[in-house]
Amino acid sequence: MKMIGTQIGVIVAGLLAMLLVASRASAVDDDSAAIQNQIRVELEKWKLDFNAADASQVCGLFAPDLISNFRGQPEDTYNSLCANMQAALTDPAKTYHYDLEIKEILVSADLAVVRLVWTLKVRPKHGGSEETTREPGMDIFRRQPDGTWKISRYMAYESPMP
């Protein structure tokens, strides 16, 4: 009889362990979906801020330790990227507009990788033709100490328009 009680105890413990692992996996999936949504919201907000030429907001998406690479350009840091974006948004000769296509967001612990395509349209303010550039890239987000997600690294390049 004692052996049957021990076997039942082992079975119950095993079932509890499986339930605990399954609930943890479900919580991780829920967390991942919530983080993906948070990152989507932040990218869309950045796009709206940029397209509104709100130079005071365009640096908010980037982490202080940012390192970025764009084909043919020198490596940027937070300070240099922000200065370049703010200068573009206050350019008296041109207006800039971005469209965004998010291809994929992968989340693992405190890092998230986003494959995306930005399409930049540059219009002269005083006539002339619009230039359109397609910029596929990859952004690496890192959870910040305050719980927000910011771009810590990114790589992008120009590609021919379809």
GROMACS .gro file of N, CA and C in nm, residues 90-147:
model
  174
   90THR      N    1   1.468   6.986  -4.007
   90THR     CA    2   1.463   7.133  -4.012
   90THR      C    3   1.522   7.188  -4.141
   91ASP      N    4   1.546   7.101  -4.237
   91ASP     CA    5   1.600   7.141  -4.367
   91ASP      C    6   1.502   7.235  -4.437
   92PRO      N    7   1.544   7.355  -4.471
   92PRO     CA    8   1.451   7.449  -4.535
   92PRO      C    9   1.420   7.414  -4.681
   93ALA      N   10   1.495   7.324  -4.741
   93ALA     CA   11   1.477   7.295  -4.883
   93ALA      C   12   1.399   7.167  -4.911
   94LYS      N   13   1.387   7.076  -4.811
   94LYS     CA   14   1.327   6.945  -4.838
   94LYS      C   15   1.232   6.904  -4.725
   95THR      N   16   1.138   6.817  -4.761
   95THR     CA   17   1.056   6.749  -4.661
   95THR      C   18   1.081   6.600  -4.673
   96TYR      N   19   1.068   6.531  -4.561
   96TYR     CA   20   1.096   6.387  -4.555
   96TYR      C   21   0.974   6.314  -4.502
   97HIS      N   22   0.949   6.196  -4.558
   97HIS     CA   23   0.835   6.115  -4.516
   97HIS      C   24   0.876   5.968  -4.519
   98TYR      N   25   0.852   5.897  -4.409
   98TYR     CA   26   0.881   5.753  -4.402
   98TYR      C   27   0.753   5.672  -4.400
   99ASP      N   28   0.755   5.558  -4.471
   99ASP     CA   29   0.655   5.454  -4.458
   99ASP      C   30   0.725   5.333  -4.397
  100LEU      N   31   0.652   5.252  -4.324
  100LEU     CA   32   0.711   5.141  -4.249
  100LEU      C   33   0.642   5.010  -4.282
  101GLU      N   34   0.724   4.907  -4.302
  101GLU     CA   35   0.674   4.770  -4.316
  101GLU      C   36   0.754   4.683  -4.221
  102ILE      N   37   0.687   4.628  -4.121
  102ILE     CA   38   0.753   4.538  -4.026
  102ILE      C   39   0.739   4.396  -4.080
  103LYS      N   40   0.850   4.330  -4.100
  103LYS     CA   41   0.851   4.193  -4.154
  103LYS      C   42   0.841   4.089  -4.043
  104GLU      N   43   0.912   4.116  -3.931
  104GLU     CA   44   0.921   4.013  -3.828
  104GLU      C   45   0.978   4.075  -3.701
  105ILE      N   46   0.929   4.027  -3.586
  105ILE     CA   47   0.985   4.067  -3.457
  105ILE      C   48   1.011   3.939  -3.379
  106LEU      N   49   1.136   3.921  -3.339
  106LEU     CA   50   1.175   3.806  -3.258
  106LEU      C   51   1.219   3.857  -3.121
  107VAL      N   52   1.168   3.797  -3.015
  107VAL     CA   53   1.199   3.841  -2.879
  107VAL      C   54   1.267   3.728  -2.804
  108SER      N   55   1.376   3.763  -2.733
  108SER     CA   56   1.444   3.668  -2.646
  108SER      C   57   1.499   3.744  -2.526
  109ALA      N   58   1.441   3.719  -2.412
  109ALA     CA   59   1.483   3.784  -2.287
  109ALA      C   60   1.478   3.935  -2.302
  110ASP      N   61   1.591   4.003  -2.287
  110ASP     CA   62   1.594   4.150  -2.292
  110ASP      C   63   1.634   4.205  -2.428
  111LEU      N   64   1.632   4.120  -2.531
  111LEU     CA   65   1.664   4.163  -2.668
  111LEU      C   66   1.549   4.129  -2.761
  112ALA      N   67   1.533   4.213  -2.862
  112ALA     CA   68   1.435   4.185  -2.968
  112ALA      C   69   1.498   4.228  -3.100
  113VAL      N   70   1.475   4.149  -3.202
  113VAL     CA   71   1.528   4.179  -3.334
  113VAL      C   72   1.408   4.204  -3.427
  114VAL      N   73   1.416   4.314  -3.499
  114VAL     CA   74   1.307   4.352  -3.589
  114VAL      C   75   1.362   4.361  -3.731
  115ARG      N   76   1.305   4.278  -3.821
  115ARG     CA   77   1.334   4.294  -3.964
  115ARG      C   78   1.226   4.386  -4.019
  116LEU      N   79   1.270   4.489  -4.091
  116LEU     CA   80   1.173   4.587  -4.139
  116LEU      C   81   1.222   4.653  -4.267
  117VAL      N   82   1.133   4.729  -4.329
  117VAL     CA   83   1.168   4.807  -4.446
  117VAL      C   84   1.110   4.947  -4.426
  118TRP      N   85   1.198   5.045  -4.432
  118TRP     CA   86   1.155   5.184  -4.433
  118TRP      C   87   1.159   5.231  -4.577
  119THR      N   88   1.058   5.306  -4.618
  119THR     CA   89   1.059   5.368  -4.750
  119THR      C   90   1.058   5.519  -4.728
  120LEU      N   91   1.165   5.583  -4.770
  120LEU     CA   92   1.183   5.727  -4.750
  120LEU      C   93   1.150   5.803  -4.878
  121LYS      N   94   1.066   5.903  -4.863
  121LYS     CA   95   1.032   5.993  -4.973
  121LYS      C   96   1.085   6.131  -4.938
  122VAL      N   97   1.166   6.186  -5.027
  122VAL     CA   98   1.224   6.319  -5.007
  122VAL      C   99   1.167   6.410  -5.116
  123ARG      N  100   1.102   6.517  -5.073
  123ARG     CA  101   1.040   6.612  -5.166
  123ARG      C  102   1.105   6.748  -5.152
  124PRO      N  103   1.145   6.808  -5.263
  124PRO     CA  104   1.191   6.946  -5.257
  124PRO      C  105   1.074   7.038  -5.221
  125LYS      N  106   1.097   7.134  -5.133
  125LYS     CA  107   0.989   7.224  -5.091
  125LYS      C  108   0.951   7.324  -5.199
  126HIS      N  109   1.040   7.350  -5.292
  126HIS     CA  110   1.015   7.453  -5.393
  126HIS      C  111   1.019   7.395  -5.534
  127GLY      N  112   0.948   7.285  -5.554
  127GLY     CA  113   0.941   7.223  -5.686
  127GLY      C  114   1.049   7.119  -5.706
  128GLY      N  115   1.035   7.043  -5.809
  128GLY     CA  116   1.129   6.936  -5.838
  128GLY      C  117   1.066   6.800  -5.813
  129SER      N  118   1.137   6.696  -5.849
  129SER     CA  119   1.079   6.563  -5.838
  129SER      C  120   1.113   6.498  -5.704
  130GLU      N  121   1.022   6.413  -5.661
  130GLU     CA  122   1.037   6.338  -5.537
  130GLU      C  123   1.134   6.222  -5.557
  131GLU      N  124   1.218   6.197  -5.460
  131GLU     CA  125   1.308   6.081  -5.461
  131GLU      C  126   1.258   5.981  -5.358
  132THR      N  127   1.253   5.855  -5.397
  132THR     CA  128   1.208   5.749  -5.307
  132THR      C  129   1.320   5.647  -5.291
  133THR      N  130   1.348   5.613  -5.166
  133THR     CA  131   1.451   5.516  -5.134
  133THR      C  132   1.392   5.408  -5.044
  134ARG      N  133   1.414   5.284  -5.080
  134ARG     CA  134   1.371   5.169  -4.998
  134ARG      C  135   1.489   5.128  -4.912
  135GLU      N  136   1.465   5.114  -4.780
  135GLU     CA  137   1.574   5.086  -4.686
  135GLU      C  138   1.543   4.964  -4.599
  136PRO      N  139   1.569   4.843  -4.649
  136PRO     CA  140   1.553   4.725  -4.563
  136PRO      C  141   1.658   4.730  -4.451
  137GLY      N  142   1.623   4.674  -4.338
  137GLY     CA  143   1.719   4.675  -4.229
  137GLY      C  144   1.680   4.583  -4.116
  138MET      N  145   1.762   4.588  -4.013
  138MET     CA  146   1.740   4.509  -3.894
  138MET      C  147   1.772   4.595  -3.773
  139ASP      N  148   1.674   4.606  -3.683
  139ASP     CA  149   1.691   4.682  -3.560
  139ASP      C  150   1.701   4.585  -3.443
  140ILE      N  151   1.795   4.611  -3.354
  140ILE     CA  152   1.807   4.531  -3.233
  140ILE      C  153   1.764   4.619  -3.117
  141PHE      N  154   1.654   4.582  -3.056
  141PHE     CA  155   1.601   4.654  -2.941
  141PHE      C  156   1.655   4.588  -2.814
  142ARG      N  157   1.677   4.671  -2.713
  142ARG     CA  158   1.719   4.620  -2.582
  142ARG      C  159   1.627   4.682  -2.477
  143ARG      N  160   1.583   4.598  -2.383
  143ARG     CA  161   1.501   4.649  -2.273
  143ARG      C  162   1.589   4.741  -2.188
  144GLN      N  163   1.539   4.860  -2.163
  144GLN     CA  164   1.611   4.960  -2.085
  144GLN      C  165   1.581   4.943  -1.936
  145PRO      N  166   1.662   5.001  -1.849
  145PRO     CA  167   1.638   4.987  -1.705
  145PRO      C  168   1.497   5.030  -1.661
  146ASP      N  169   1.435   5.125  -1.734
  146ASP     CA  170   1.300   5.168  -1.697
  146ASP      C  171   1.191   5.079  -1.757
  147GLY      N  172   1.230   4.971  -1.826
  147GLY     CA  173   1.134   4.877  -1.883
  147GLY      C  174   1.095   4.907  -2.028
   0.00000   0.00000   0.00000
